[in-house]
Structure formats: C-alpha cells, structure tokens
Amino acid sequence: MFSCWLSRLCRGLSTPTGRVTHLIQGSLSRRLMLSSQRRIPELSSFVARTNTCGELRSSHLGQEVTLCGWIQYRRQNIFLVLRDFHGLVQVVIPQDESAASVKKILCEAPMESVVQVSGTVISRPPGQENPKMPTGEIEIKVKSAQLLNTCKKLPFEIKDFVKKTEALRLQYRYLDLRSFQMQYNLRLRSRMVMKMREYLCNLHGFVDIETPTLFKRTPGGAKEFVIPSREPGKFYCLPQSPQQFKQLLMVGGLDRYFQVARCYRDEGSRPDRQPEFTQIDIEMSFVDQIGIRSLIEGLLQYSWPSDKDPVVVPFPSMTFAEALASYGTDKPDTRFGMKKYLKRKDIESLRKLAADHFNQEVLPVFPKANRNWNSPVAKSIMEEQRSELIRLMEIQEDGVVLLTAGEHRKACSVLGKLRLECADLLEARGLVLRDPALFSFLWVVDFPLFLPKEENPGELESAHHPFTAPHPSDIHLLHTEPKQVRSQHYDLVLNGNEIGGGSIRIHDAELQRYILATLLKEDVKLLSHLLQALDFGAPPHGGIALGLDRLICLVTGAPSIRDVIAFPKSFRGHDLMSNAPDSLPPEELKPYHIQVSWPADSEAEKSSLNQPYHPES
Ligand code: ASP
C-alpha cells in the first residue's frame, strides 16, 4: 500500500511542481535523499534562486521567491516575462515612486538580459489568467531586482517559432541552446542516459570503463581520423569504436562492460552521421545472441521516456535474407506495409526515379480482377506465373505491383527505396503511414559474414567487422564457400533506422587469424595484440553498440541528429561556431614532422600563416 502510494507520488515528481513537491520535501525528502537512489531533483539547490521560473503555481501563492532568468518579453513597461529552462513566468514591474530603481532596471534591460528578481507570488486579477501558460494563474510582485548581465543585439530571436537557417543556429549554438526544443532534447537525452546507467550498473552489475581515444590504425571498418605524434612518421588514430578494447576487457575478466563512448569516423558527410558520435557500448562474457537481445530490450524498456507509449518486448526479428526480399533493405521501416492509392503520374515519377538514380527499369503492373494485366510486361509472363504472383503478393483488386529484374541485391534495394518513395507520395496526400508516435523495433539477424568488396567484388570484406563469429551451422563452409557463411551479427532497427548493431565474437585465435589473413587478406601484425590475447584464455563473449544520437533523434522526433547534440559539426564536418578544423602555422607543425602541401588555390591562407605567430592573438 505504502509503496504504491509512494511510487505514485514519485511519478508525479518527475517535474517537481506544485503542492506535491512541497508535501514531499516536508515529510519524505530526508528519507528519500538518504536512500542510494535520489528521486527528487532539487532544481534550486546551491544557487541564488529559490525556484525555477516554470514551477510556480497557485499552490505557491504568498511565497517569497527569488528567480533568475532571461527577459523574454516586456509589455508596456508593466509586465515582464522571465524565462529559464523550466518555463516562463510573468513579473509585474512596480510602478510606484519608491520602487523607481527596480522599475528602471526591469524597463531598460534589453531583451535576453539576465536578471534576478525577488518578490511575492500573487494570483493574477480575475480574467487575466493565461490558461496556455503553466504558470498562467500567478505572477510575481517584485520587490527587488538585479541586472546580472545585459544582452547585445542578437543575431536571431530566442523564440522557437522564429525561423533561422541551420548554419546560423550552429554559428551561435550557445544561443540556439536556449530554445525550448534544444533544452527538451538535451535534457531528455541526459535522463535516458542516466536510466541506462542505472539499468546497466545498478540493476545488472555492468562496469563503466573508459577506453583510450588515442589509438592506432586498425584494419577493416570505417576510415579513421589520423592524429600526428612527435615521433617522425608515426600517427595515432581516433578509434571508430572501442571494439578491440572491449574485447580485451573480456580477456581481462571485466565480464560486463559498458561505456557511453565517443567514436570517430572520417566518412564524409551524410545527413544522419556525424564525424564524432556517441554509442552506448556494451560487451559481455559467456553470453549468446538471445542474451544480448534480451539485455537491450530491457535496457530500452527501462530507459524509455514515461510520456511515450511503453516499449513492448520482445522485439520481433527477421533474417537479413527475409528483410532484403520483403523490404529491399536490411533496415526495414515496419510501421507500414505497402498500400494503394498511387496515381498514374506517381507511378511515372517512381519509374523515372529508378531509371535516373539507380539505372534500373521498373515496370508497373495493375493486376485487375479480370487478370488482364494492364502492363507491357504482361505478355512475357505466363498465366500460372501471374496467378502465383498475385497469390504471393496478396494483391488486392486495385493494387499496383512494381516489378523489376536484375541482380538480386541491387533489384531488391531499388524496390526498397521505391517503397519509401511511395510512402512519401502517399503521405504528401495526407495518408499517415509512418506514425511518428509509433516506435517499431525490429531485430535483423543472420547477416552474411562477408560481402564482396565494393571496389573489388572478387575480394571479401566483413559485413559487420572482422571480429564477428560465424553462425555455428555454417562454420564448415568457411573453407569452401565463405560467401555462403552466415554470421552471429544482429542489428537493431527502429522505424527504418539502424540504431544498433553487434555480434558474438570470435574467441578462438586460430579462427580469427584465418579469417583476417586468408579470407580478408588483412595484415595480421596490426592486430597481433588481440590475437595474442585470444590465445591466453579468452572467454566466449559478445556485445553490441547502440547509436545514442540516432536513438534520441527518433525518440524526440528531431529532424536531424544535430538537434540532439549540443555542439554538432556541420554537414561538411565543420564547427561553424569556432571554425574547426583550422590551420596551424608551419612552426607549430614542425614538432610533428609535418609539412602542408598546399593546393594551388589556397595562396591567401598559406601566406597568412607565414606571418610570425602570436598564440594569444
Ligand atoms: N563496434 C561495433 C560498432 O561500432 C559494435 C559492436 O560490434 O559491438 O558498430
């Protein structure tokens, strides 16, 4: 009974507002604070304010409060709206002579100046309440005010509805962060990460371990960023993930590792990628694929924001082959099947897209009830094949089938892209196919262990990474038909986005050496430390990494991962605020034995660097 009451109260406290907070603070807070898991965030401890702007309600009437915040609006020199991360509150500017100095401060400070005000919480006069504002029933009758800092003319207004280009937002990121949307995204991210830590460390005994960011080039995988060292011709690399370290931790007996890990990939720009990004990186010993999958399902369920529909587990799973054949991709958006309502002109635009972008011909088929296919392809397909297709595709009377022919993977992938294109077309017409409030998780499993190298299809590369173990039932094929070997690699997909991936690892040094040297033709010397470690009693192990930026982006419904990262890079990998990457004068490069070979069109930059360098300028 007590625990039920308490948990209800604590849930009510996730935004500490109103009467409930005070009740709790009065009677229970000491007990709760003494418990190892503090449940009430004290938003005003240690600082000059007594309350946040957003938390005041009628239940605070009569209380003397001190608030700190930014000036959001001023109306007729009578009202001022003060803002902090928690919300807005109306402040009444005193008009009487005795308060002239307070009035002067509050009326003269430019918008976005920072002020501290002290006064009494009073109710708004009848009829002047603002039901749209959570604090709309009250206002602050100010007694004293202090201007903490003024604000110069801003490059844009700090109001979410004021449109600004992303470049301008990134250039003045510290101002952009003041928006409610950015505040919401970053605070939700922090809360989810905290819950993840709690789940992993407190509930399941994981150990949070930091691994180096100065590492060396490793074979396979993404392109790495190179860091010069003072030893001639020697370079560090930034790790594309802590993969080797987490496996070495398993050899070291730290059998449940996790890290909120920063990873770096020099992969050029893509809309949902950043050159540096964050992973929830996990590794466990003595685990199988099902164990990892259950752990992640529990982790997401536990850390999922309470204002969203709860996560339902276990997540469905699909093999890679099935995903490719049915959805044309290894990351299907399973929120929708494929529906009708396409118009003739849509079909034409889809055909054009396939031809222009993928060099692939696509034919539409309109298999009407009379079986007289309304398509140029009809005459090349026999009657039985037509009925079989209709049966297989579960086609409805007025359905449309888009047919293509060609190499399996390529043909599937074009159709997969057209499926998404159809969804765009239908949604533009008002049909909701991809409900943003729906979170459709899917495990994709049984990937091939190897894929043909893009640049040289005669050679193999790892589909995941070279440490992934082969599927136990396919091991015998490794020596004869390596392309047919499936792996113990699994990906987690959410609404058509890959949000995680991992595998059971190879813990047998011989097998690892064979895959690296013979099948992947990699230089095993570069990995001798790992191969040696596997030989010294490495336990069976496996793991996974969740892409935190992408996950939070989907949870918040943000348009880009840059909206859930405090200081992201631009599309071209630049920091538009500080101008990184930046040039260095030649004398600064000398200790690294590096000389820049300047492209012909960069004379100006080169000559500016040859000027004597003053670090403080
Ligand atoms: N290191 C892998 C990655 O970053 C994840 C894993 O296999 O655990 O994709």
XYZ file of C-alpha atoms and ligand atoms in Angstrom:
626
model
C 0.000 0.000 0.000
C 2.696 2.444 1.060
C 4.950 1.579 -1.839
C 2.105 2.079 -4.309
C 1.316 5.499 -2.832
C 4.963 6.406 -2.804
C 5.569 5.393 -6.373
C 2.551 7.433 -7.488
C 3.914 10.407 -5.667
C 7.367 9.949 -7.099
C 5.989 9.705 -10.611
C 4.220 12.975 -10.020
C 7.549 14.435 -9.046
C 9.365 13.919 -12.294
C 8.628 17.589 -12.943
C 8.802 18.991 -9.476
C 5.967 21.444 -9.470
C 3.224 22.494 -7.183
C 1.879 21.193 -3.953
C 3.126 17.640 -4.318
C 6.737 18.763 -4.268
C 6.277 20.655 -1.071
C 4.496 17.842 0.627
C 7.328 15.532 -0.235
C 10.019 17.989 0.643
C 8.435 18.435 4.036
C 7.942 14.857 5.081
C 9.793 12.407 2.949
C 12.719 14.150 1.392
C 15.251 13.252 4.054
C 14.426 9.602 3.858
C 14.467 9.645 0.071
C 17.710 11.570 -0.093
C 19.361 9.148 2.270
C 18.450 6.250 0.056
C 21.142 5.489 -2.516
C 18.827 6.419 -5.377
C 17.822 10.061 -5.087
C 14.475 10.564 -6.676
C 13.701 14.254 -6.331
C 15.813 16.521 -8.478
C 16.387 19.696 -6.484
C 16.453 22.272 -9.200
C 17.367 25.212 -6.994
C 19.959 23.807 -4.594
C 23.282 25.649 -4.197
C 22.260 28.659 -6.322
C 20.869 32.167 -5.965
C 17.267 31.289 -6.890
C 14.636 29.730 -4.655
C 12.510 28.390 -7.507
C 12.594 27.949 -11.234
C 10.506 30.227 -13.436
C 8.416 27.357 -14.750
C 7.467 25.702 -11.487
C 5.310 28.330 -9.781
C 1.582 27.626 -9.438
C -1.366 28.779 -7.315
C -0.061 26.467 -4.608
C 2.873 28.867 -4.166
C 0.646 31.913 -3.516
C 2.077 34.174 -0.847
C 5.556 32.672 -1.010
C 8.587 34.942 -1.163
C 10.688 33.786 -4.112
C 13.901 34.707 -5.904
C 14.087 33.876 -9.590
C 16.902 34.154 -12.127
C 16.313 34.134 -15.841
C 16.381 35.782 -19.218
C 13.965 38.542 -20.266
C 11.695 37.025 -22.886
C 9.075 39.789 -23.368
C 8.161 43.128 -21.891
C 4.706 44.620 -22.255
C 4.008 48.336 -21.858
C 6.662 48.568 -19.164
C 4.173 46.903 -16.835
C 4.850 43.209 -17.328
C 7.954 41.264 -17.986
C 8.115 37.585 -18.852
C 11.121 35.833 -17.391
C 12.399 32.561 -18.855
C 14.610 29.763 -17.654
C 14.956 26.150 -18.830
C 11.874 25.196 -16.847
C 9.408 27.676 -18.265
C 8.096 31.234 -18.290
C 6.683 33.393 -15.522
C 5.089 36.818 -15.548
C 6.669 39.502 -13.399
C 4.789 42.706 -12.549
C 7.042 45.748 -12.812
C 6.371 48.019 -9.812
C 5.035 51.438 -10.813
C 5.222 53.361 -7.524
C 7.872 56.023 -6.914
C 9.517 54.141 -4.063
C 10.444 51.342 -6.467
C 11.810 53.597 -9.205
C 15.197 51.872 -9.282
C 13.639 48.420 -9.706
C 11.415 49.784 -12.464
C 14.420 51.321 -14.218
C 16.351 48.030 -14.217
C 13.432 45.985 -15.489
C 12.317 48.501 -18.114
C 15.717 49.363 -19.506
C 17.380 45.970 -19.707
C 17.360 44.752 -23.327
C 15.591 41.500 -24.216
C 17.614 38.383 -23.292
C 19.428 40.226 -20.498
C 19.842 38.106 -17.378
C 18.107 39.348 -14.249
C 17.452 38.238 -10.736
C 14.148 39.261 -9.163
C 12.784 38.757 -5.674
C 9.153 39.176 -4.719
C 5.878 37.532 -3.756
C 3.821 35.021 -5.729
C 0.372 36.585 -6.195
C -2.673 35.492 -8.169
C -3.460 37.269 -11.398
C -6.508 39.539 -11.302
C -9.713 37.690 -12.323
C -9.987 37.390 -16.091
C -6.263 37.884 -16.634
C -5.229 34.257 -16.137
C -3.489 32.682 -19.107
C -4.565 29.033 -19.436
C -1.950 28.462 -22.148
C 0.859 29.149 -19.699
C 1.536 26.538 -16.999
C 2.279 29.433 -14.613
C -0.669 31.416 -16.037
C -2.625 31.658 -12.784
C 0.060 33.590 -10.921
C 2.509 36.433 -11.302
C 5.398 37.836 -9.271
C 5.024 41.114 -7.406
C 8.619 42.288 -7.485
C 10.347 43.913 -4.537
C 13.949 43.938 -5.738
C 15.745 43.291 -8.979
C 19.316 42.976 -10.116
C 20.658 43.122 -13.631
C 23.136 40.241 -13.797
C 24.214 40.876 -17.376
C 22.934 42.757 -20.389
C 22.446 41.358 -23.832
C 23.601 42.998 -27.045
C 21.571 42.866 -30.256
C 21.074 39.191 -31.083
C 21.598 37.542 -34.470
C 18.148 35.933 -34.040
C 15.291 35.989 -31.575
C 15.246 33.243 -28.941
C 11.778 32.035 -29.799
C 11.151 28.598 -31.195
C 8.721 29.853 -33.824
C 11.239 32.318 -35.306
C 12.712 30.575 -38.360
C 16.505 30.598 -38.758
C 18.860 28.727 -41.006
C 20.740 25.806 -39.540
C 24.065 27.478 -40.386
C 23.119 30.495 -38.263
C 21.931 28.258 -35.438
C 25.243 26.377 -35.490
C 27.280 29.577 -35.641
C 25.555 30.836 -32.474
C 24.931 27.430 -30.960
C 25.057 28.754 -27.378
C 22.044 30.963 -28.237
C 20.279 28.190 -30.103
C 20.619 26.023 -26.991
C 18.357 28.483 -25.155
C 15.383 27.340 -27.265
C 12.812 25.132 -25.559
C 13.248 22.470 -28.215
C 17.022 22.145 -27.709
C 16.570 22.247 -23.944
C 13.983 19.481 -24.178
C 16.130 17.324 -26.468
C 19.308 17.577 -24.385
C 17.552 17.117 -21.060
C 15.646 14.085 -22.342
C 18.944 12.675 -23.619
C 20.533 13.154 -20.213
C 17.598 11.471 -18.449
C 17.635 8.488 -20.786
C 21.383 8.014 -20.393
C 21.009 8.190 -16.628
C 18.341 5.488 -16.715
C 20.579 3.375 -18.940
C 23.448 3.684 -16.464
C 21.081 2.786 -13.664
C 19.806 -0.287 -15.521
C 23.234 -1.497 -16.561
C 25.330 -0.720 -13.476
C 22.853 -0.800 -10.603
C 20.453 -3.470 -11.784
C 22.775 -5.698 -13.796
C 26.272 -5.192 -12.429
C 27.918 -3.673 -15.505
C 31.163 -1.762 -15.043
C 31.522 1.649 -16.701
C 35.060 1.734 -18.126
C 36.696 4.433 -20.234
C 38.911 3.329 -23.112
C 41.560 5.383 -24.953
C 40.759 7.821 -27.733
C 44.364 7.930 -28.913
C 44.752 4.596 -30.625
C 46.243 3.241 -33.814
C 45.064 2.329 -37.272
C 43.107 -0.919 -37.336
C 42.228 -2.987 -40.353
C 38.699 -3.226 -41.753
C 35.792 -0.951 -40.964
C 35.421 2.770 -41.413
C 38.078 5.323 -42.266
C 39.788 6.698 -39.192
C 40.902 10.207 -38.262
C 44.676 10.485 -38.047
C 46.457 12.326 -35.201
C 50.118 13.311 -35.622
C 52.652 12.338 -32.981
C 56.079 13.768 -32.188
C 57.771 10.623 -33.490
C 58.660 11.052 -37.165
C 56.180 9.322 -39.442
C 54.108 7.888 -36.584
C 50.454 8.601 -36.093
C 47.709 7.813 -33.660
C 44.202 7.196 -34.934
C 40.946 8.077 -33.247
C 39.033 4.822 -32.651
C 35.981 4.191 -34.815
C 34.627 2.334 -31.771
C 36.119 0.769 -28.621
C 35.713 -2.654 -30.258
C 39.176 -4.055 -29.562
C 39.356 -2.608 -26.068
C 36.023 -4.044 -25.030
C 37.070 -7.476 -26.225
C 40.367 -7.117 -24.365
C 38.416 -6.193 -21.227
C 36.635 -9.541 -21.524
C 40.031 -11.260 -21.671
C 40.871 -9.200 -18.576
C 37.903 -10.663 -16.698
C 35.802 -7.446 -16.622
C 32.944 -9.508 -17.864
C 30.145 -6.927 -18.069
C 31.460 -3.717 -19.614
C 29.644 -0.626 -20.733
C 30.626 2.869 -21.761
C 28.970 5.976 -23.148
C 31.667 6.023 -25.792
C 32.679 8.726 -28.240
C 33.537 7.260 -31.638
C 35.127 8.872 -34.677
C 34.728 8.039 -38.370
C 36.183 10.094 -41.184
C 33.449 9.120 -43.580
C 32.408 12.383 -45.208
C 29.028 13.899 -44.744
C 25.717 12.092 -44.598
C 22.510 13.520 -43.186
C 22.280 11.115 -40.252
C 26.004 10.845 -39.482
C 28.488 12.983 -37.588
C 32.285 12.595 -37.712
C 32.147 12.146 -33.941
C 29.192 10.421 -32.352
C 28.210 8.602 -29.192
C 27.479 4.947 -28.650
C 26.168 3.017 -25.695
C 28.885 0.405 -25.985
C 28.360 -2.968 -24.332
C 30.268 -6.262 -24.062
C 29.588 -9.396 -22.001
C 31.317 -12.697 -21.457
C 29.559 -16.088 -21.532
C 26.609 -14.688 -23.464
C 24.744 -15.690 -26.592
C 22.734 -13.684 -29.089
C 19.470 -14.136 -27.198
C 21.141 -12.885 -24.006
C 22.308 -9.670 -25.690
C 18.937 -9.129 -27.312
C 17.070 -9.513 -24.011
C 19.505 -7.154 -22.293
C 18.906 -4.444 -24.909
C 15.138 -4.917 -24.867
C 15.171 -4.500 -21.087
C 17.509 -1.506 -21.338
C 15.253 0.332 -23.785
C 12.128 -0.544 -21.878
C 13.652 0.757 -18.644
C 15.081 3.970 -20.046
C 12.136 4.843 -22.325
C 10.582 8.259 -21.538
C 7.422 7.878 -19.486
C 5.461 10.270 -21.707
C 5.746 7.894 -24.684
C 3.898 4.639 -25.234
C 5.780 1.905 -23.367
C 8.189 -0.291 -25.297
C 6.739 -3.745 -25.910
C 9.195 -6.645 -25.701
C 10.456 -8.960 -27.074
C 11.066 -7.170 -30.365
C 10.203 -9.140 -33.491
C 13.096 -10.437 -35.556
C 13.673 -11.126 -39.228
C 16.569 -12.640 -41.099
C 18.687 -10.466 -43.363
C 17.529 -12.522 -46.380
C 13.872 -12.001 -45.472
C 14.352 -8.280 -44.885
C 16.040 -7.838 -48.245
C 13.468 -9.898 -50.125
C 10.408 -8.350 -48.478
C 11.501 -4.779 -47.837
C 14.510 -4.292 -50.111
C 16.721 -3.208 -47.233
C 18.422 -4.527 -44.091
C 16.710 -1.802 -42.070
C 13.015 -2.026 -42.897
C 10.543 0.508 -41.604
C 7.963 -1.920 -40.269
C 5.463 0.749 -39.317
C 3.710 0.203 -42.631
C 3.095 -2.444 -45.293
C 2.547 -1.105 -48.737
C -0.814 0.281 -49.657
C -2.635 1.532 -52.739
C -3.891 4.971 -53.795
C -0.963 5.640 -56.130
C -1.936 7.625 -59.184
C -0.701 7.103 -62.729
C 1.535 10.120 -62.533
C 3.062 8.829 -59.271
C 3.962 5.580 -60.975
C 5.617 7.504 -63.779
C 7.655 9.541 -61.305
C 8.716 6.349 -59.480
C 9.844 4.782 -62.753
C 11.794 7.895 -63.605
C 13.434 7.938 -60.178
C 14.517 4.299 -60.554
C 15.901 4.967 -64.008
C 17.660 8.273 -63.179
C 19.077 7.404 -59.779
C 19.578 3.670 -59.885
C 19.829 2.964 -63.579
C 17.153 0.355 -63.119
C 13.998 -0.189 -65.136
C 10.827 -0.703 -63.122
C 7.538 -1.815 -64.643
C 4.165 -1.246 -63.048
C 1.572 -3.994 -63.141
C -2.096 -3.356 -62.421
C -3.432 -6.855 -61.804
C -7.134 -6.136 -62.027
C -9.741 -8.706 -61.133
C -10.026 -9.935 -64.712
C -6.367 -10.983 -64.651
C -5.751 -8.928 -67.731
C -2.613 -7.239 -66.505
C -2.530 -3.719 -67.598
C 1.227 -3.713 -68.208
C 3.735 -4.069 -71.034
C 5.277 -6.951 -69.091
C 2.047 -8.974 -69.205
C 2.798 -10.752 -72.432
C 6.142 -12.078 -71.187
C 4.664 -13.728 -68.098
C 2.606 -16.881 -68.292
C -0.862 -17.177 -66.844
C 0.234 -19.504 -63.993
C 3.082 -17.210 -63.043
C 0.659 -14.324 -62.903
C -1.708 -16.139 -60.547
C 1.260 -17.225 -58.428
C 2.468 -13.630 -58.194
C -0.996 -12.413 -57.232
C -1.168 -15.080 -54.543
C 2.320 -14.356 -53.207
C 1.871 -10.616 -53.140
C -1.605 -10.830 -51.587
C -2.668 -8.243 -54.130
C -5.971 -6.502 -53.710
C -8.229 -5.682 -56.612
C -6.975 -2.229 -57.335
C -3.389 -2.857 -56.184
C -0.264 -1.977 -58.100
C 2.873 -4.107 -58.302
C 6.215 -2.573 -59.239
C 8.322 -5.191 -60.994
C 11.994 -5.089 -61.733
C 14.619 -7.574 -62.813
C 18.350 -7.782 -62.220
C 20.996 -8.864 -59.732
C 19.118 -9.816 -56.541
C 20.634 -7.379 -54.066
C 20.532 -4.418 -56.434
C 16.978 -5.095 -57.607
C 15.749 -5.523 -54.015
C 17.455 -2.362 -52.915
C 15.866 -0.282 -55.703
C 12.444 -1.633 -54.786
C 13.153 -0.900 -51.122
C 13.904 2.726 -51.975
C 10.785 2.946 -54.141
C 8.738 1.613 -51.245
C 9.884 4.570 -49.140
C 9.310 6.903 -52.065
C 5.723 5.584 -52.339
C 5.281 6.274 -48.631
C 6.447 9.876 -49.200
C 3.992 10.263 -52.069
C 1.083 8.846 -50.114
C 1.897 10.876 -47.033
C 2.062 14.038 -49.127
C -1.564 13.189 -49.910
C -2.488 13.056 -46.242
C -2.330 9.308 -45.552
C -0.488 8.565 -42.301
C 1.772 5.583 -42.960
C 4.647 6.356 -40.625
C 3.022 7.438 -37.413
C 5.676 9.486 -35.565
C 4.239 8.333 -32.228
C 4.766 4.683 -33.147
C 8.080 3.021 -32.360
C 8.556 -0.134 -34.366
C 11.631 -2.074 -33.246
C 12.993 -4.995 -35.214
C 15.993 -7.303 -34.868
C 17.622 -8.203 -38.156
C 19.688 -11.380 -37.805
C 21.644 -13.952 -39.786
C 23.589 -11.473 -41.863
C 26.177 -12.882 -44.245
C 29.622 -12.921 -42.611
C 31.248 -11.458 -45.727
C 30.218 -9.232 -48.594
C 32.046 -8.705 -51.870
C 34.241 -5.595 -51.629
C 32.579 -2.681 -53.380
C 35.712 -1.566 -55.196
C 36.858 -5.113 -55.995
C 33.979 -7.632 -55.927
C 36.426 -10.551 -56.295
C 37.623 -9.912 -52.716
C 35.728 -10.194 -49.442
C 35.096 -7.708 -46.654
C 33.330 -8.200 -43.329
C 29.647 -7.351 -43.337
C 29.958 -6.152 -39.700
C 33.582 -6.236 -38.559
C 36.326 -8.883 -38.720
C 35.798 -9.998 -35.109
C 32.277 -11.324 -35.747
C 31.815 -15.063 -35.221
C 30.395 -17.251 -37.976
C 27.000 -18.874 -37.494
C 27.649 -22.252 -35.797
C 25.758 -24.150 -38.505
C 27.843 -22.595 -41.306
C 31.370 -22.988 -39.935
C 32.066 -25.927 -42.260
C 31.567 -23.588 -45.248
C 34.341 -21.205 -44.174
C 36.986 -23.166 -46.052
C 34.895 -23.987 -49.095
C 32.219 -21.331 -49.697
C 32.939 -18.385 -47.411
C 30.390 -16.201 -49.216
C 27.629 -18.550 -48.046
C 28.568 -18.302 -44.362
C 26.044 -16.515 -42.173
C 27.273 -14.660 -39.104
C 26.239 -14.141 -35.496
C 25.724 -10.459 -36.209
C 22.477 -8.703 -35.231
C 21.223 -5.216 -35.933
C 18.529 -3.329 -34.096
C 16.270 -1.299 -36.362
C 13.807 1.365 -35.256
C 11.343 2.834 -37.762
C 13.661 2.098 -40.681
C 16.850 3.317 -38.980
C 19.705 1.149 -37.797
C 20.077 2.164 -34.155
C 22.371 -0.616 -33.003
C 24.490 -3.497 -34.101
C 26.676 -6.114 -32.563
C 27.783 -9.696 -32.686
C 29.030 -12.717 -30.865
C 32.812 -12.522 -31.312
C 35.440 -14.968 -32.410
C 37.319 -16.039 -29.259
C 39.484 -18.634 -30.931
C 42.809 -17.131 -32.059
C 43.296 -19.636 -34.896
C 39.901 -18.936 -36.425
C 40.433 -15.185 -36.049
C 43.844 -15.425 -37.729
C 42.405 -17.500 -40.607
C 39.584 -15.012 -41.242
C 41.891 -11.993 -41.083
C 44.809 -13.340 -43.077
C 43.337 -15.853 -45.511
C 39.829 -14.615 -46.177
C 40.105 -10.854 -45.630
C 43.770 -10.541 -46.677
C 44.486 -8.169 -43.805
C 47.895 -7.579 -42.230
C 47.584 -9.630 -39.020
C 50.626 -7.915 -37.498
C 48.431 -4.878 -36.889
C 46.242 -6.999 -34.615
C 48.901 -9.166 -33.001
C 47.983 -7.817 -29.528
C 44.383 -9.019 -29.938
C 45.350 -12.377 -31.436
C 47.801 -12.952 -28.618
C 45.154 -12.060 -26.035
C 42.710 -14.567 -27.547
C 45.361 -17.224 -27.022
C 45.566 -16.520 -23.283
C 42.233 -17.971 -22.182
C 39.803 -15.529 -23.759
C 36.234 -16.275 -22.638
C 33.434 -16.591 -25.204
C 31.937 -13.126 -25.499
C 29.684 -10.829 -27.482
C 28.336 -7.315 -27.449
C 26.529 -4.512 -29.134
C 26.590 -0.748 -29.546
C 23.528 1.500 -29.673
C 23.845 4.740 -31.626
C 22.776 7.190 -28.953
C 22.415 10.247 -31.208
C 20.152 8.432 -33.653
C 18.113 6.840 -30.899
C 17.472 10.176 -29.170
C 16.734 11.792 -32.520
C 13.976 9.240 -33.145
C 12.613 9.440 -29.613
C 12.374 13.243 -29.699
C 11.196 13.316 -33.318
C 14.013 15.773 -34.114
C 14.596 16.403 -37.817
C 18.340 15.687 -37.593
C 20.851 14.111 -35.201
C 22.429 17.573 -34.969
C 19.347 18.586 -32.963
C 20.188 16.184 -30.157
C 23.922 17.005 -29.941
C 24.923 20.133 -28.035
C 27.767 21.142 -30.347
C 27.489 19.227 -33.598
C 29.545 19.594 -36.741
C 28.019 20.947 -39.923
C 27.149 18.746 -42.862
C 30.730 19.166 -44.122
C 32.223 18.284 -40.753
C 32.999 21.851 -39.662
C 32.316 23.519 -36.334
C 30.668 26.692 -37.586
C 30.966 28.361 -34.183
C 34.716 28.040 -33.580
C 35.729 27.371 -37.167
C 37.342 23.984 -36.605
C 39.206 22.431 -38.310
C 41.603 25.336 -38.517
C 45.067 25.820 -39.997
C 48.270 25.838 -37.954
C 51.394 27.863 -38.723
C 54.378 25.849 -40.048
C 56.379 26.219 -36.813
C 53.577 24.515 -34.891
C 53.715 21.603 -37.296
C 57.482 21.159 -37.032
C 57.444 19.025 -33.860
C 55.196 16.612 -35.740
C 57.468 16.461 -38.784
C 54.584 17.593 -40.942
C 54.599 19.962 -43.870
C 51.445 21.014 -45.653
C 51.414 20.647 -49.408
C 49.037 23.478 -50.246
C 46.632 23.202 -53.143
C 47.238 25.921 -55.778
C 44.123 27.938 -54.878
C 44.978 28.458 -51.205
C 47.682 31.157 -51.511
C 45.932 33.596 -49.166
C 45.624 31.125 -46.330
C 49.205 29.980 -46.790
C 50.682 33.493 -46.682
C 48.660 34.443 -43.602
C 50.235 31.502 -41.817
C 53.758 32.514 -42.712
C 53.388 35.655 -40.601
C 55.014 35.403 -37.164
C 52.603 33.524 -34.925
C 51.280 35.015 -31.699
C 49.365 32.339 -29.846
C 47.441 34.856 -27.754
C 46.240 36.909 -30.747
N 31.831 -1.983 -32.565
C 30.608 -2.203 -33.275
C 30.174 -0.918 -33.959
O 30.612 0.159 -33.586
C 29.502 -2.653 -32.392
C 29.741 -3.995 -31.822
O 30.004 -4.944 -32.562
O 29.605 -4.124 -30.590
O 29.350 -0.946 -34.854
